[in-house]
Coordinates of C-alpha atoms and ligand atoms in Angstrom, one line a residue:
M19 CA 111.9 100.4 71.8
S20 CA 108.4 101.1 72.9
R21 CA 107.8 104.1 75.2
R22 CA 107.2 103.3 78.9
F23 CA 103.7 104.2 80.0
I24 CA 103.8 106.8 82.8
D25 CA 101.0 105.5 85.0
M26 CA 99.8 108.3 87.4
R27 CA 96.2 107.0 87.6
S28 CA 96.8 105.7 91.1
D29 CA 99.6 104.6 93.5
T30 CA 98.0 101.2 93.3
A31 CA 99.7 101.0 89.9
T32 CA 103.0 100.2 91.5
R33 CA 104.8 97.0 90.7
P34 CA 107.0 95.0 93.1
T35 CA 110.7 95.9 92.6
P36 CA 113.2 93.1 91.9
A37 CA 114.4 93.3 95.6
M38 CA 110.8 92.9 96.8
R39 CA 110.2 90.0 94.5
E40 CA 113.4 88.4 95.8
A41 CA 112.2 88.8 99.5
M42 CA 108.9 87.2 98.4
T43 CA 110.5 84.1 96.9
R44 CA 112.5 83.6 100.2
A45 CA 109.4 83.8 102.4
E46 CA 108.7 80.9 104.9
V47 CA 105.0 80.1 104.7
G48 CA 102.3 78.1 106.4
D49 CA 98.5 78.1 106.6
D50 CA 97.5 81.6 107.6
S51 CA 93.9 80.6 108.0
S52 CA 95.0 78.6 111.0
G53 CA 97.4 81.3 112.2
E54 CA 100.4 79.2 111.1
D55 CA 102.1 81.4 108.6
P56 CA 105.3 82.6 110.2
T57 CA 105.9 85.5 107.8
V58 CA 102.3 86.7 108.2
N59 CA 102.7 86.5 111.9
A60 CA 105.9 88.5 111.8
L61 CA 104.2 91.2 109.7
L62 CA 101.2 91.3 112.2
E63 CA 103.6 91.8 115.1
R64 CA 105.6 94.4 113.3
A65 CA 102.6 96.4 112.1
A66 CA 100.9 96.3 115.5
S67 CA 103.9 97.3 117.5
M68 CA 104.7 100.2 115.1
F69 CA 101.3 101.8 115.8
G70 CA 101.2 100.7 119.5
K71 CA 98.2 98.4 118.9
E72 CA 97.7 95.0 120.6
T73 CA 97.4 92.9 117.5
A74 CA 96.6 92.9 113.8
L75 CA 94.9 91.1 110.9
F76 CA 96.3 90.8 107.3
V77 CA 93.6 91.1 104.7
P78 CA 93.6 91.4 100.8
T79 CA 92.4 94.9 100.4
G80 CA 91.7 98.2 102.0
T81 CA 88.0 97.8 101.2
Q82 CA 87.9 94.5 103.1
A83 CA 89.7 96.1 106.1
N84 CA 87.2 99.0 106.1
Q85 CA 84.2 96.8 105.8
I86 CA 85.4 94.4 108.5
A87 CA 85.9 97.4 110.9
I88 CA 82.4 98.6 110.1
K89 CA 80.9 95.1 110.6
V90 CA 82.7 94.6 114.0
Y91 CA 81.6 97.9 115.4
T92 CA 78.0 98.1 114.3
N93 CA 74.6 96.6 114.4
P94 CA 72.1 97.0 111.5
G95 CA 70.4 100.4 111.7
D96 CA 73.5 102.1 113.2
E97 CA 75.2 105.2 111.8
I98 CA 78.8 106.0 110.9
I99 CA 79.9 109.6 111.6
A100 CA 82.0 110.5 108.5
D101 CA 82.8 113.0 105.8
P102 CA 80.7 112.6 102.6
T103 CA 83.7 111.9 100.4
C104 CA 85.1 109.1 102.5
H105 CA 86.2 106.0 100.7
P106 CA 83.6 103.5 102.2
Y107 CA 80.8 105.8 101.2
R108 CA 82.0 106.9 97.7
S109 CA 83.9 103.9 96.4
E110 CA 82.9 100.6 98.1
L111 CA 79.7 99.8 96.2
G112 CA 77.4 100.5 99.1
A113 CA 79.1 97.7 101.0
A114 CA 78.4 99.3 104.5
A115 CA 74.7 99.0 103.7
L116 CA 75.0 95.6 102.0
I117 CA 77.1 93.9 104.6
S118 CA 76.4 95.7 107.8
G119 CA 73.0 97.3 107.2
V120 CA 74.3 100.7 108.4
Q121 CA 74.0 104.3 107.1
F122 CA 76.3 107.3 107.2
S123 CA 75.7 110.5 109.1
F124 CA 77.7 113.3 107.4
V125 CA 79.7 116.1 108.9
D126 CA 80.7 119.3 107.1
A127 CA 84.3 118.7 106.2
E128 CA 87.0 120.5 104.3
R129 CA 89.1 118.0 102.2
G130 CA 88.0 115.3 104.6
V131 CA 89.0 117.2 107.7
Y132 CA 86.3 117.9 110.4
S133 CA 86.2 119.2 113.9
R134 CA 84.9 117.8 117.2
E135 CA 82.1 120.3 117.0
E136 CA 81.0 119.0 113.6
A137 CA 81.0 115.5 114.9
E138 CA 79.1 116.5 118.0
S139 CA 76.5 118.3 115.8
V140 CA 75.6 115.0 114.1
H141 CA 76.1 112.7 117.0
R142 CA 72.7 111.3 118.3
A143 CA 71.9 110.8 121.9
L144 CA 70.3 107.4 122.4
A145 CA 66.6 107.7 122.1
E146 CA 63.8 105.4 121.0
R147 CA 63.5 106.5 117.4
T148 CA 67.1 107.5 116.5
P149 CA 69.8 105.4 115.0
R150 CA 72.9 104.8 117.2
S151 CA 76.1 106.7 116.3
A152 CA 78.4 103.7 116.2
I153 CA 81.8 104.8 114.7
I154 CA 83.7 108.1 114.3
W155 CA 85.4 107.6 110.9
V156 CA 88.6 109.4 109.8
E157 CA 90.4 109.0 106.5
N158 CA 94.1 109.9 106.7
T159 CA 95.5 110.9 104.2
H160 CA 92.3 111.8 102.4
N161 CA 92.0 110.5 98.9
A162 CA 89.3 112.7 97.5
G163 CA 90.7 115.5 99.6
G164 CA 93.8 115.6 97.4
G165 CA 96.0 113.6 99.9
Q166 CA 95.1 115.9 102.8
I167 CA 96.6 115.0 106.2
F168 CA 94.2 115.0 109.1
P169 CA 95.7 117.5 111.6
L170 CA 96.8 115.7 114.8
E171 CA 95.3 118.4 117.1
K172 CA 91.9 118.1 115.4
L173 CA 92.2 114.3 115.7
K174 CA 93.0 114.6 119.4
S175 CA 89.8 116.6 120.0
L176 CA 87.8 114.0 118.0
R177 CA 89.4 111.3 120.1
A178 CA 88.3 113.1 123.3
L179 CA 84.8 113.1 122.0
S180 CA 85.0 109.4 121.1
L181 CA 86.2 108.6 124.6
Q182 CA 83.6 110.8 126.2
K183 CA 80.7 109.3 124.2
G184 CA 82.1 105.7 124.1
I185 CA 82.1 105.6 120.3
P186 CA 85.1 103.9 118.7
L187 CA 87.2 106.0 116.4
H188 CA 88.5 104.2 113.3
I189 CA 91.2 105.6 110.9
D190 CA 91.1 104.5 107.3
G191 CA 94.8 105.0 106.9
A192 CA 95.1 103.5 103.4
R193 CA 97.8 106.1 102.9
I194 CA 98.8 106.8 106.5
F195 CA 102.5 106.3 105.7
N196 CA 102.2 109.3 103.4
A197 CA 100.8 111.3 106.4
I198 CA 103.6 109.9 108.7
V199 CA 106.4 110.9 106.3
A200 CA 104.9 114.3 105.3
S201 CA 103.9 115.4 108.9
G202 CA 106.6 113.8 111.0
V203 CA 103.9 112.5 113.3
S204 CA 104.9 108.9 114.2
P205 CA 102.8 105.8 113.7
R206 CA 102.5 105.5 117.5
E207 CA 101.1 109.0 117.8
W208 CA 98.5 108.3 115.2
G209 CA 97.8 105.0 116.8
E210 CA 97.2 106.6 120.2
Q211 CA 94.3 108.7 118.7
C212 CA 92.1 105.8 117.6
D213 CA 90.7 102.5 118.6
S214 CA 91.6 100.8 115.3
L215 CA 93.1 101.6 112.0
N216 CA 94.0 100.1 108.7
F217 CA 96.7 100.8 106.2
C218 CA 97.4 99.5 102.7
L219 CA 100.6 97.9 101.5
S220 CA 99.5 98.0 97.9
K221 CA 99.5 101.8 97.4
G222 CA 102.5 104.0 98.0
L223 CA 104.4 101.2 99.8
G224 CA 104.6 99.4 96.5
C225 CA 103.4 95.9 97.4
P226 CA 101.3 93.8 95.0
V227 CA 98.6 93.0 97.5
G228 CA 97.5 93.5 101.1
S229 CA 96.2 95.7 104.0
L230 CA 96.6 95.5 107.7
L231 CA 93.9 96.1 110.2
L232 CA 95.1 96.9 113.7
G233 CA 93.4 97.2 117.1
P234 CA 92.7 95.6 120.4
K235 CA 92.7 91.8 120.7
E236 CA 88.9 91.5 121.1
F237 CA 88.3 93.7 118.1
I238 CA 90.7 91.6 116.0
R239 CA 89.2 88.3 117.2
K240 CA 85.8 89.4 115.8
A241 CA 87.5 90.9 112.7
W242 CA 89.2 87.5 112.0
K243 CA 85.7 85.9 111.9
C244 CA 84.4 88.6 109.5
K245 CA 87.4 88.1 107.3
K246 CA 86.7 84.4 107.1
F247 CA 83.0 84.8 106.2
L248 CA 83.9 87.3 103.6
G249 CA 86.0 84.7 101.9
G250 CA 89.3 86.3 102.9
G251 CA 90.7 83.3 104.7
W252 CA 93.7 82.8 102.5
R253 CA 96.4 80.2 103.1
Q254 CA 100.2 80.6 102.4
A255 CA 99.9 84.4 102.4
G256 CA 103.5 84.7 103.7
I257 CA 104.6 85.4 100.2
L258 CA 102.6 88.6 100.3
A259 CA 103.5 89.4 103.9
A260 CA 107.2 89.2 102.9
A261 CA 106.6 92.0 100.5
G262 CA 104.9 94.0 103.3
L263 CA 107.8 93.4 105.7
Y264 CA 110.2 94.5 102.9
A265 CA 108.2 97.6 102.2
L266 CA 108.0 98.7 105.9
E267 CA 111.8 98.4 106.0
N268 CA 112.6 100.0 102.6
H269 CA 109.8 102.0 101.1
V270 CA 108.6 104.3 103.8
E271 CA 111.1 107.1 103.9
R272 CA 111.2 107.3 100.1
L273 CA 107.5 108.5 100.1
A274 CA 109.0 112.0 100.5
E275 CA 110.2 111.7 96.9
D276 CA 106.6 111.1 95.8
H277 CA 105.5 114.1 97.7
E278 CA 108.2 116.2 96.1
N279 CA 107.2 114.9 92.7
A280 CA 103.6 115.7 93.2
R281 CA 104.4 119.2 94.3
R282 CA 106.6 119.6 91.2
F283 CA 103.7 118.3 89.0
A284 CA 101.4 120.8 90.6
E285 CA 103.8 123.7 90.0
L286 CA 104.5 122.7 86.4
T287 CA 100.7 122.5 85.6
A288 CA 99.7 125.7 87.5
D289 CA 99.5 127.8 84.4
V290 CA 98.1 125.3 81.9
P291 CA 95.2 127.2 80.2
G292 CA 91.7 126.0 81.3
V293 CA 93.1 123.8 84.0
R294 CA 92.5 124.7 87.6
H295 CA 94.0 123.0 90.6
M296 CA 91.1 122.0 92.9
Y297 CA 93.2 122.4 96.0
E298 CA 95.5 125.1 97.0
N299 CA 98.4 122.9 98.1
T300 CA 99.7 119.4 97.7
P301 CA 100.4 117.9 101.1
T302 CA 101.3 114.4 99.9
N303 CA 101.1 112.5 96.5
I304 CA 97.7 113.4 95.0
V305 CA 96.8 116.2 92.7
F306 CA 93.2 116.9 91.5
L307 CA 92.7 119.1 88.4
D308 CA 89.4 120.7 87.3
V309 CA 89.5 120.8 83.5
S310 CA 86.1 122.5 83.0
G311 CA 87.9 125.6 81.7
T312 CA 89.2 123.6 78.7
N313 CA 86.9 122.8 75.8
L314 CA 87.3 119.1 76.5
S315 CA 85.8 116.7 79.0
A316 CA 88.0 114.8 81.5
P317 CA 87.6 111.5 79.6
E318 CA 88.6 113.2 76.3
I319 CA 91.7 114.7 78.0
S320 CA 92.5 111.3 79.5
G321 CA 92.2 109.7 76.0
R322 CA 94.6 112.3 74.6
L323 CA 97.1 111.7 77.4
K324 CA 97.0 108.0 76.9
E325 CA 98.1 108.5 73.3
R326 CA 101.0 110.5 74.7
G327 CA 101.9 107.6 77.1
V328 CA 100.5 109.1 80.3
G329 CA 97.7 107.9 82.5
F330 CA 95.6 110.0 84.9
S331 CA 92.3 108.9 86.4
V332 CA 89.0 110.4 85.6
F333 CA 86.6 111.5 88.4
G334 CA 83.4 112.6 86.7
N335 CA 83.2 114.8 83.6
S336 CA 85.5 117.6 84.5
T337 CA 87.9 116.3 87.1
I338 CA 91.2 114.4 86.7
R339 CA 93.4 112.9 89.4
A340 CA 97.2 112.5 89.1
V341 CA 99.1 110.4 91.7
T342 CA 102.8 110.0 92.2
H343 CA 104.4 106.8 93.4
I344 CA 107.6 104.7 93.3
D345 CA 107.3 104.0 89.6
V346 CA 107.0 107.7 88.7
A347 CA 110.3 109.5 88.5
R348 CA 110.9 113.3 88.4
E349 CA 111.5 113.1 84.6
D350 CA 108.1 111.3 84.3
V351 CA 106.4 114.1 86.1
D352 CA 108.0 116.7 83.8
Q353 CA 106.8 114.6 80.8
A354 CA 103.3 114.2 82.2
A355 CA 103.0 118.0 82.8
K356 CA 104.2 118.6 79.2
A357 CA 101.7 116.0 77.9
L358 CA 98.8 117.7 79.7
A359 CA 99.7 121.1 78.3
E360 CA 99.8 119.6 74.8
A361 CA 96.6 117.6 75.3
V362 CA 94.5 120.6 76.2
A363 CA 96.1 123.0 73.7
Ligands
PLP418 C1 91.3 106.0 101.5 C2 91.1 104.7 100.9 N1 90.6 103.7 101.6 C3 90.4 102.4 101.2 C4 90.7 102.1 99.9 C5 90.5 100.7 99.4 O1 91.6 100.0 99.1 P1 91.6 98.8 98.1 O2 91.6 99.3 96.7 O3 92.8 98.0 98.5 O4 90.3 98.0 98.3 C6 91.3 103.1 99.0 C7 91.6 102.8 97.6 O5 92.0 103.6 96.9 C8 91.4 104.4 99.6 O6 91.9 105.4 98.8

């Protein structure tokens, strides 16, 4: 029998479980582009009420959710206050410039976390020649920050600034359920600290496709139009929404296992020669390794790991990322750590 590939490249590698597929086959569907898909509508209601938001929009990807939020809040020439490793800046092909004609104004951040004072220091008072600060952007958990959770108290002070200056605060919560499970801070508490947020179904929650964008009715009304002109006006999407409803019911609490497995992986790899952990702790499901102390590049190590049936993702020449998720068991983590030690030996 061929060996199963241990895919720790990303939590997007998850595949729907048999029970999720079963829920998908039973979904009632309609034309979502006309708001007539009952399963999508049930998902929108469920997601919005969980986070205490008025309403929601179901979109194909986290990237589309982010870009729609940016488009709704900005005019060309505006600025987004954000940390320099946020997903829309690093990994969305410059779409904020392409679609909305905006630029980023960067704060000093530690693993994606920044303070009110930092945001204030880059905020621009309206003047004739300055761009307008149009969004305060928070990523929670933070991907490039090794799954860091944005501390609620810091977020509250950013929220106070957003209200004081009248600048909307958006949370890219692609992995907010990891933050919820690891911190014990409820969806509603996170929801209270922002105008809008999005979360992905297709990462740790284990669905094949989909993200939710949540916010006030007027915001979502505009967002719906953007989704349409970006070509996201899908039809019988209830099949995908059924997976989302199933995941919100069955796949949230189990994220704690992924966090446990990620910490175990970090412990098991702590003493691998030449490999250094980029971050001192593992708050959720992401581990970054600096491999510059080995005599191999990250792509070379990744190649050797693939031969041993393990996938990690490569971030540049000397950095590797390992992510735990529903398809990675405790034994897989043990095997992956062993494979890494062998690969760099
Ligand atoms: C923090 C964050 N935001 C947004 C996205 C984009 O999600 P998608 O791949 O569904 O476009 C990702 C994907 O990894 C992410 O990590």
